[in-house]
Short mmCIF file of C-alpha atoms in Angstrom, two decimals:
data_model
loop_
_atom_site.label_atom_id
_atom_site.label_comp_id
_atom_site.label_asym_id
_atom_site.label_seq_id
_atom_site.Cartn_x
_atom_site.Cartn_y
_atom_site.Cartn_z
CA MET L 77 -10.95 -89.33 68.44
CA GLY L 78 -14.07 -89.23 66.04
CA ALA L 79 -12.11 -87.51 63.44
CA GLN L 80 -9.20 -90.18 63.81
CA CYS L 81 -11.72 -93.07 63.42
CA SER L 82 -13.10 -91.42 60.18
CA ILE L 83 -9.62 -91.14 58.64
CA ASP L 84 -8.86 -94.91 59.52
CA ARG L 85 -12.12 -95.91 57.80
CA LYS L 86 -11.19 -93.88 54.80
CA GLU L 87 -7.74 -95.45 54.65
CA LYS L 88 -9.17 -99.06 55.07
CA THR L 89 -11.73 -98.36 52.16
CA ARG L 90 -8.92 -96.91 50.05
CA ARG L 91 -6.76 -100.02 50.66
CA ARG L 92 -9.60 -102.40 50.00
CA TYR L 93 -10.21 -100.69 46.67
CA PHE L 94 -6.74 -101.07 45.47
CA LYS L 95 -6.65 -104.61 46.62
CA ILE L 96 -9.56 -105.36 44.41
CA ILE L 97 -8.04 -103.46 41.40
CA ARG L 98 -4.83 -105.53 41.84
CA LYS L 99 -6.69 -108.85 42.08
CA GLN L 100 -8.58 -108.04 38.95
CA LYS L 101 -5.46 -107.06 37.05
CA GLU L 102 -3.62 -110.18 38.21
CA LEU L 103 -6.47 -112.33 36.91
CA TYR L 104 -6.56 -110.64 33.70
CA LEU L 105 -2.83 -110.87 33.13
CA LYS L 106 -2.95 -114.52 34.15
CA LYS L 107 -5.67 -115.42 31.72
CA HIS L 108 -3.77 -113.71 28.80
CA GLN L 109 -0.16 -114.71 30.05
CA LEU L 110 0.48 -116.98 27.13
CA ALA L 111 -0.37 -114.33 24.39
CA ILE L 112 1.50 -111.57 26.23
CA ASN L 113 4.69 -113.75 26.62
CA THR L 114 4.70 -114.87 22.94
CA TYR L 115 6.33 -111.64 21.87
CA ASN L 116 10.16 -111.21 22.08
CA PHE L 117 11.43 -107.68 21.17
CA LYS L 118 15.06 -108.65 20.16
CA ASN L 119 13.89 -111.52 17.89
CA TRP L 120 11.40 -109.36 16.25
CA LEU L 121 14.03 -106.65 15.56
CA LYS L 122 16.06 -109.39 13.89
CA HIS L 123 13.09 -110.41 11.74
CA MET L 124 12.53 -106.80 10.81
CA ILE L 125 16.13 -106.34 9.56
CA ARG L 126 15.73 -109.27 7.37
CA GLU L 127 12.53 -107.81 5.81
CA LEU L 128 14.38 -104.59 5.09
CA LYS L 129 17.14 -106.40 3.42
CA SER L 130 14.71 -107.71 0.85
CA LEU L 131 13.36 -104.27 0.34
CA GLN L 132 16.75 -102.99 -0.18
CA GLU L 133 17.08 -105.45 -3.08
CA LYS L 134 13.70 -104.35 -4.36
CA PHE L 135 14.62 -100.60 -4.15
CA PRO L 136 18.32 -100.37 -4.59
CA GLU L 137 18.21 -96.59 -5.15
CA ALA L 138 16.02 -95.84 -2.13
CA LEU L 139 17.58 -94.44 1.05
CA TRP L 140 15.01 -95.46 3.52
CA PRO L 141 15.61 -99.31 3.81
CA GLN L 142 19.24 -98.71 5.00
CA GLU L 143 18.26 -95.94 7.28
CA LEU L 144 15.61 -98.16 8.88
CA VAL L 145 18.30 -101.04 9.29
CA TYR L 146 20.35 -98.50 11.15
CA LEU L 147 17.40 -97.63 13.29
CA CYS L 148 16.75 -101.26 14.22
CA LYS L 149 20.37 -101.91 15.14
CA SER L 150 20.62 -98.71 17.31
CA TRP L 151 17.32 -99.10 19.00
CA LYS L 152 18.07 -100.25 22.54
CA ARG L 153 14.72 -99.61 24.26
CA ALA L 154 12.06 -102.32 24.95
CA ASP L 155 9.29 -99.70 24.75
CA LEU L 156 7.52 -101.42 27.50
CA LYS L 157 5.74 -98.13 28.70
CA TRP L 158 3.82 -98.04 25.24
CA ARG L 159 3.34 -101.81 24.79
CA SER L 160 2.14 -102.43 28.29
CA ASN L 161 -0.01 -99.23 28.08
CA VAL L 162 -1.96 -100.73 25.33
CA ILE L 163 -2.46 -104.11 27.32
CA TRP L 164 -3.70 -101.82 30.23
CA TYR L 165 -6.02 -99.93 27.69
CA ASN L 166 -7.45 -103.23 26.59
CA TYR L 167 -8.00 -104.25 30.23
CA LEU L 168 -9.87 -101.15 31.20
CA HIS L 169 -12.17 -101.64 28.20
CA SER L 170 -12.58 -105.33 28.95
CA TYR L 171 -13.93 -104.41 32.33
CA LYS L 172 -15.69 -101.17 31.47
CA SER L 173 -18.63 -100.40 33.71
CA ASN L 174 -22.03 -100.65 32.12
CA ILE L 175 -23.26 -97.80 34.25
CA PRO L 176 -23.99 -94.74 32.01
CA LEU L 177 -21.50 -91.85 32.29
CA PRO L 178 -22.94 -88.75 33.93
CA ASP L 179 -23.49 -85.43 32.08
CA LYS L 180 -20.30 -83.49 31.71
CA THR L 181 -19.66 -80.92 34.34
CA VAL L 182 -17.50 -77.81 34.50
CA THR L 183 -16.11 -79.19 37.77
CA ASN L 184 -14.15 -82.40 37.20
CA PHE L 185 -12.13 -85.03 39.00
CA LYS L 186 -8.31 -85.20 38.63
CA LEU L 187 -7.83 -88.93 38.02
CA PRO L 188 -4.44 -90.77 38.03
CA LEU L 189 -5.13 -92.22 34.51
CA PRO L 190 -3.88 -90.30 31.50
CA SER L 191 -6.54 -88.76 29.32
CA THR L 192 -5.52 -90.98 26.33
CA PHE L 193 -7.39 -93.75 28.09
CA GLN L 194 -10.68 -91.88 27.60
CA VAL L 195 -10.51 -92.30 23.68
CA ASP L 196 -13.35 -94.11 22.00
CA SER L 197 -11.34 -96.70 20.21
CA LEU L 198 -8.04 -98.62 19.99
CA LEU L 199 -7.38 -96.88 16.79
CA ASP L 200 -7.72 -93.37 18.47
CA PHE L 201 -5.46 -94.68 21.42
CA ILE L 202 -2.69 -95.82 19.14
CA LYS L 203 -2.89 -92.45 17.37
CA THR L 204 -1.93 -90.80 20.67
CA HIS L 205 1.28 -92.88 20.65
CA LEU L 206 2.51 -91.73 17.06
CA SER L 207 3.80 -88.41 18.01
CA HIS L 208 6.55 -89.88 20.20
CA THR L 209 9.43 -90.18 17.91
CA GLU L 210 12.03 -90.42 20.50
CA ASP L 211 10.86 -93.55 22.39
CA HIS L 212 8.10 -95.19 20.28
CA PHE L 213 9.53 -97.30 17.64
CA ILE L 214 6.70 -97.17 15.14
CA SER L 215 6.77 -93.41 15.37
CA ALA L 216 10.45 -93.31 14.96
CA MET L 217 10.14 -95.57 11.99
CA ILE L 218 7.62 -93.34 10.26
CA PHE L 219 9.67 -90.23 10.88
CA LYS L 220 12.92 -91.81 9.60
CA PHE L 221 11.00 -92.97 6.39
CA THR L 222 9.69 -89.64 5.55
CA ASP L 223 12.95 -87.85 6.43
CA SER L 224 14.77 -90.24 3.94
CA PHE L 225 12.08 -90.35 1.28
CA ASP L 226 12.18 -86.54 1.04
CA LYS L 227 15.69 -86.60 0.01
CA GLN L 228 15.10 -88.97 -2.92
CA ASP L 229 14.64 -88.05 -6.57
CA PHE L 230 11.95 -89.55 -8.65
CA PRO L 231 11.04 -89.49 -12.31
CA LYS L 232 8.91 -86.50 -13.32
CA TYR L 233 6.54 -88.45 -15.41
CA ASP L 234 6.17 -91.68 -13.50
CA ILE L 235 4.11 -91.97 -10.23
CA LYS L 236 4.56 -95.74 -10.09
CA PRO L 237 7.91 -95.74 -8.09
CA ILE L 238 6.49 -93.35 -5.45
CA ILE L 239 3.48 -95.57 -5.14
CA ASP L 240 5.41 -98.73 -4.86
CA GLU L 241 7.79 -97.41 -2.20
CA ILE L 242 5.03 -95.88 -0.01
CA ASN L 243 2.83 -98.92 -0.34
CA ASP L 244 5.60 -101.33 0.64
CA PHE L 245 6.58 -99.16 3.59
CA VAL L 246 3.06 -99.02 4.93
CA GLN L 247 2.70 -102.65 4.74
CA LEU L 248 6.02 -103.19 6.60
CA ALA L 249 4.90 -100.60 9.37
CA LEU L 250 1.69 -102.41 9.71
CA GLN L 251 3.37 -105.79 10.30
CA THR L 252 5.88 -104.07 12.56
CA LEU L 253 3.06 -102.64 14.56
CA LEU L 254 1.22 -105.93 14.99
CA ASN L 255 4.52 -107.44 16.35
CA TYR L 256 5.38 -104.32 18.40
CA TYR L 257 2.27 -104.52 20.53
CA GLY L 258 1.91 -108.24 20.02
CA GLY L 259 -0.16 -110.61 22.35
CA ILE L 260 -3.86 -110.06 22.92
CA VAL L 261 -3.66 -106.59 21.22
CA ARG L 262 -2.39 -108.05 18.02
CA ASP L 263 -5.78 -109.78 17.34
CA LEU L 264 -7.60 -106.43 18.10
CA ILE L 265 -5.50 -104.66 15.60
CA LYS L 266 -5.77 -107.29 12.91
CA LYS L 267 -9.45 -106.83 13.09
CA LYS L 268 -8.97 -103.15 12.05
CA ASP L 269 -5.94 -103.56 9.98
CA GLY L 270 -7.41 -101.46 7.12
CA ASP L 271 -8.06 -98.61 9.48
CA ILE L 272 -4.57 -99.02 10.98
CA SER L 273 -3.14 -98.79 7.41
CA ASP L 274 -4.95 -95.68 6.72
CA LEU L 275 -3.59 -94.27 9.99
CA ILE L 276 0.00 -95.23 8.99
CA LEU L 277 -0.44 -93.79 5.64
CA THR L 278 -1.77 -90.42 7.05
CA TYR L 279 1.40 -90.11 9.21
CA THR L 280 3.67 -91.24 6.31
CA ILE L 281 2.58 -88.88 3.60
CA SER L 282 4.64 -85.69 4.62
CA ASN L 283 4.14 -82.36 2.88
CA LYS L 284 7.09 -82.97 0.73
CA ILE L 285 5.80 -86.48 -0.36
CA HIS L 286 2.45 -84.96 -1.04
CA GLU L 287 3.97 -82.11 -3.17
CA THR L 288 6.14 -84.71 -5.00
CA ALA L 289 3.04 -86.79 -5.85
CA LEU L 290 0.97 -83.88 -6.93
CA ASN L 291 3.82 -82.45 -9.23
CA THR L 292 4.27 -85.75 -10.88
CA TYR L 293 0.44 -86.01 -11.66
CA LEU L 294 0.64 -82.50 -12.97
CA GLU L 295 3.53 -83.52 -15.40
CA MET L 296 1.69 -86.75 -16.28
CA TYR L 297 -1.54 -84.91 -17.28
CA LYS L 298 -0.23 -81.56 -18.36
CA CYS L 299 -2.28 -81.14 -21.44
CA GLU L 300 -5.44 -82.22 -19.76
CA GLU L 301 -4.80 -79.78 -16.83
CA SER L 302 -4.22 -76.95 -19.09
CA LYS L 303 -7.53 -77.48 -21.05
CA TYR L 304 -9.26 -77.95 -17.59
CA GLN L 305 -7.92 -74.74 -16.18
CA GLN L 306 -8.94 -72.90 -19.50
CA ASN L 307 -12.55 -74.05 -19.28
CA ILE L 308 -12.69 -73.36 -15.62
CA GLU L 309 -12.00 -69.73 -16.33
CA LYS L 310 -13.98 -69.59 -19.52
CA PHE L 311 -17.23 -70.89 -18.08
CA GLN L 312 -17.28 -69.03 -14.54
CA TYR L 313 -20.34 -67.01 -15.69
CA LEU L 314 -22.56 -70.08 -15.88
CA LYS L 315 -25.50 -70.43 -13.59
CA CYS L 316 -27.23 -73.44 -12.01
CA LYS L 317 -29.87 -73.80 -14.82
CA ASP L 318 -27.03 -73.99 -17.41
CA PHE L 319 -25.86 -77.36 -15.81
CA GLY L 320 -29.39 -78.77 -16.03
CA ILE L 321 -30.05 -78.43 -12.45
CA LYS L 322 -33.76 -78.44 -11.82
CA GLU L 323 -35.41 -75.29 -10.46
CA LEU L 324 -35.82 -76.45 -6.87
CA PHE L 325 -32.07 -76.93 -6.66
CA GLN L 326 -30.95 -73.68 -8.50
CA LEU L 327 -29.84 -72.08 -5.37
CA ASP L 328 -28.44 -69.15 -7.23
CA LEU L 329 -31.97 -67.88 -7.56
CA HIS L 330 -32.12 -67.34 -3.78
CA LEU L 331 -28.49 -66.88 -2.73
CA GLU L 332 -25.47 -64.85 -4.22
CA ASN L 333 -23.04 -67.61 -3.12
CA ALA L 334 -25.02 -70.76 -4.24
CA TYR L 335 -23.58 -73.94 -2.73
CA GLY L 336 -20.88 -71.89 -0.99
CA ALA L 337 -20.35 -74.23 1.93
CA SER L 338 -19.91 -77.19 -0.43
CA ILE L 339 -17.49 -75.13 -2.52
CA ASP L 340 -15.34 -74.03 0.46
CA LYS L 341 -15.36 -77.69 1.80
CA LEU L 342 -14.16 -79.03 -1.47
CA ARG L 343 -11.25 -76.43 -1.59
CA ASP L 344 -10.08 -78.08 1.75
CA ILE L 345 -8.82 -80.97 -0.47
CA GLU L 346 -5.61 -78.88 -1.01
CA LYS L 347 -4.97 -78.66 2.79
CA VAL L 348 -4.83 -82.34 3.57
CA ASN L 349 -2.29 -85.01 2.40
CA SER L 350 -3.56 -88.51 2.94
CA PRO L 351 -6.09 -90.28 0.68
CA ILE L 352 -8.54 -90.99 3.53
CA GLU L 353 -8.38 -87.22 4.50
CA LYS L 354 -9.05 -86.19 0.86
CA LEU L 355 -11.91 -88.66 0.60
CA ASN L 356 -13.48 -87.30 3.80
CA VAL L 357 -13.35 -83.87 2.21
CA ILE L 358 -15.11 -84.91 -0.81
CA THR L 359 -17.75 -86.74 1.30
CA LYS L 360 -18.19 -83.62 3.39
CA ALA L 361 -18.59 -81.47 0.34
CA ALA L 362 -21.36 -83.79 -0.82
CA VAL L 363 -23.10 -83.49 2.57
CA GLU L 364 -22.85 -79.82 2.50
CA ILE L 365 -24.86 -79.87 -0.89
CA CYS L 366 -27.71 -81.36 1.15
CA ASN L 367 -27.29 -78.88 3.86
CA CYS L 368 -27.27 -75.88 1.47
CA ILE L 369 -30.47 -77.17 -0.15
CA ASP L 370 -32.02 -77.69 3.32
CA PHE L 371 -31.20 -74.15 4.33
CA ILE L 372 -33.61 -72.83 1.61
CA TRP L 373 -36.30 -75.37 1.53
CA LYS L 374 -36.64 -77.31 4.93
CA GLU L 375 -39.08 -74.77 6.48
CA ASN L 376 -41.16 -74.51 3.31
CA ASP L 377 -44.50 -76.38 3.86
CA GLU L 378 -45.08 -76.77 0.19
CA THR L 379 -41.86 -78.77 -0.45
CA THR L 380 -42.10 -82.49 0.44
CA GLN L 381 -39.38 -84.85 1.38
CA ASP L 382 -39.65 -86.59 -1.93
CA ASP L 383 -39.16 -83.32 -3.71
CA LEU L 384 -35.72 -82.99 -2.19
CA ILE L 385 -34.47 -86.40 -3.29
CA ILE L 386 -31.22 -85.77 -5.49
CA ASP L 387 -31.00 -88.31 -8.31
CA SER L 388 -27.82 -89.44 -9.92
CA ASP L 389 -28.16 -86.99 -12.85
CA GLN L 390 -28.79 -83.99 -10.51
CA ILE L 391 -25.81 -85.08 -8.29
CA LEU L 392 -23.47 -84.86 -11.30
CA SER L 393 -24.81 -81.52 -12.35
CA ILE L 394 -24.72 -80.09 -8.85
CA PHE L 395 -21.12 -81.47 -8.31
CA MET L 396 -20.07 -79.98 -11.72
CA TYR L 397 -21.28 -76.54 -10.53
CA VAL L 398 -19.43 -76.90 -7.33
CA VAL L 399 -16.14 -78.05 -9.16
CA LEU L 400 -16.37 -75.17 -11.47
CA LYS L 401 -16.83 -72.58 -8.93
CA ALA L 402 -14.04 -73.94 -6.56
CA LYS L 403 -11.41 -73.43 -9.23
CA ILE L 404 -9.11 -76.05 -7.63
CA LYS L 405 -5.71 -76.41 -9.38
CA ASN L 406 -4.69 -80.06 -10.17
CA LEU L 407 -7.94 -81.53 -8.89
CA ARG L 408 -7.20 -84.58 -10.95
CA GLY L 409 -3.96 -85.16 -8.97
CA HIS L 410 -5.92 -85.14 -5.72
CA VAL L 411 -8.33 -87.68 -7.01
CA LYS L 412 -5.56 -89.93 -8.43
CA MET L 413 -3.91 -89.90 -5.02
CA ILE L 414 -7.12 -91.42 -3.54
CA TYR L 415 -7.08 -94.19 -6.28
CA ASP L 416 -3.30 -94.87 -6.32
CA PHE L 417 -2.43 -94.63 -2.57
CA GLY L 418 -5.58 -95.56 -0.85
CA ARG L 419 -7.15 -98.88 -0.16
CA LYS L 420 -9.52 -100.37 -2.65
CA GLU L 421 -12.12 -100.78 -0.04
CA MET L 422 -12.19 -96.87 0.30
CA GLN L 423 -13.48 -96.71 -3.38
CA ASN L 424 -16.67 -98.76 -2.61
CA GLY L 425 -20.06 -97.42 -1.33
CA SER L 426 -21.20 -93.84 -1.19
CA MET L 427 -17.77 -92.49 -0.62
CA GLY L 428 -16.47 -94.24 -3.72
CA TYR L 429 -19.49 -92.99 -5.67
CA TYR L 430 -18.69 -89.39 -4.89
CA VAL L 431 -15.15 -89.74 -6.04
CA ILE L 432 -16.22 -91.30 -9.39
CA THR L 433 -18.62 -88.42 -9.64
CA LEU L 434 -15.93 -85.87 -9.16
CA GLU L 435 -13.74 -87.58 -11.70
CA ALA L 436 -16.53 -87.51 -14.15
CA CYS L 437 -16.93 -83.66 -13.65
CA ILE L 438 -13.29 -83.16 -14.18
CA GLN L 439 -13.43 -85.12 -17.53
CA GLN L 440 -16.47 -83.27 -18.75
CA ILE L 441 -15.18 -79.87 -17.95
CA GLU L 442 -11.98 -80.85 -19.94
CA MET L 443 -13.99 -81.79 -22.98
CA LEU L 444 -16.22 -78.69 -23.06
CA GLU L 445 -16.05 -76.64 -26.23
CA ASN L 446 -19.27 -74.49 -25.56
CA GLN L 447 -22.01 -74.09 -23.03
CA GLU L 448 -24.11 -76.76 -24.70
CA GLY L 449 -21.44 -79.29 -23.96
CA PHE L 450 -23.00 -79.59 -20.38
CA PHE L 451 -26.06 -81.34 -21.76
CA GLU L 452 -24.37 -83.82 -24.18
#
């Protein structure tokens, strides 16, 4: 009898809990009903087809506009599981508890919500959607574009057609994504439209597109690249002091592989495709310079924090050492991809400063005639 009463109490508590949840959700949906209902999937598909028609006129030789028109006409799904999924994500974050989360434990609860709801931002949440090419329209759209784009031929000595088509597609995909999710989430996405553009671009630049762009840059700057590679090999023997690096930062006096972590990190630029990923590699390579110096001096009581400030001249000199030792082929092409395909906002601040410094290193190495050239 007592056991039955205990079960009944648990059942009543469970029902009361779900009743509260349903009530909260109903209030939330009612509050945002107008915004949620302003979006019509079929009308939006017609609008997108009109946009694609204008892109067909702009790029008459391109395959992807027509392929995307076919995709629109054949897409019969309403994608409600994805679109309502984002509304539910926003609901959860709107009513997120202020109680701090407990420390992570080995033992865990099996909850009825998917793990994607635990991501820290709407951007990361949408990222979890973009691998579902079969039933998520934006994901299918990106896949169709890259598949069609990979089959196109482009001039060997002109990067502009590639830039124009990719940038126009990214803008189309961004507007499509805004309408796809629509309603209350549209405003949230618009506040992060730059980050969303970067995300779309990251998924758009396939290995083939990346290879095509780099090969085009290589053809455009063939003479400069030849001179750069010659000097990279010619001046491998140089030490930190030969670059005008001050003694405190001449790590080759202490280590055989000076600035090795920064050199290895910079080489990762060849392993990533998108401008934002390349920019992140350069930034991390810069951070590794500081880590390498810290490794030698942070426990030294005679060295002050002011001693370890790296000014702009020293940044250039150390970066030049790192670039020379990294021996990266077509490094100029990777930097050009950041400038030509990335957002202008990415080229500002400290991240942009590192890219400009890297570009200056490439140019100076190209112009070297002798060891003394580093100090001119």
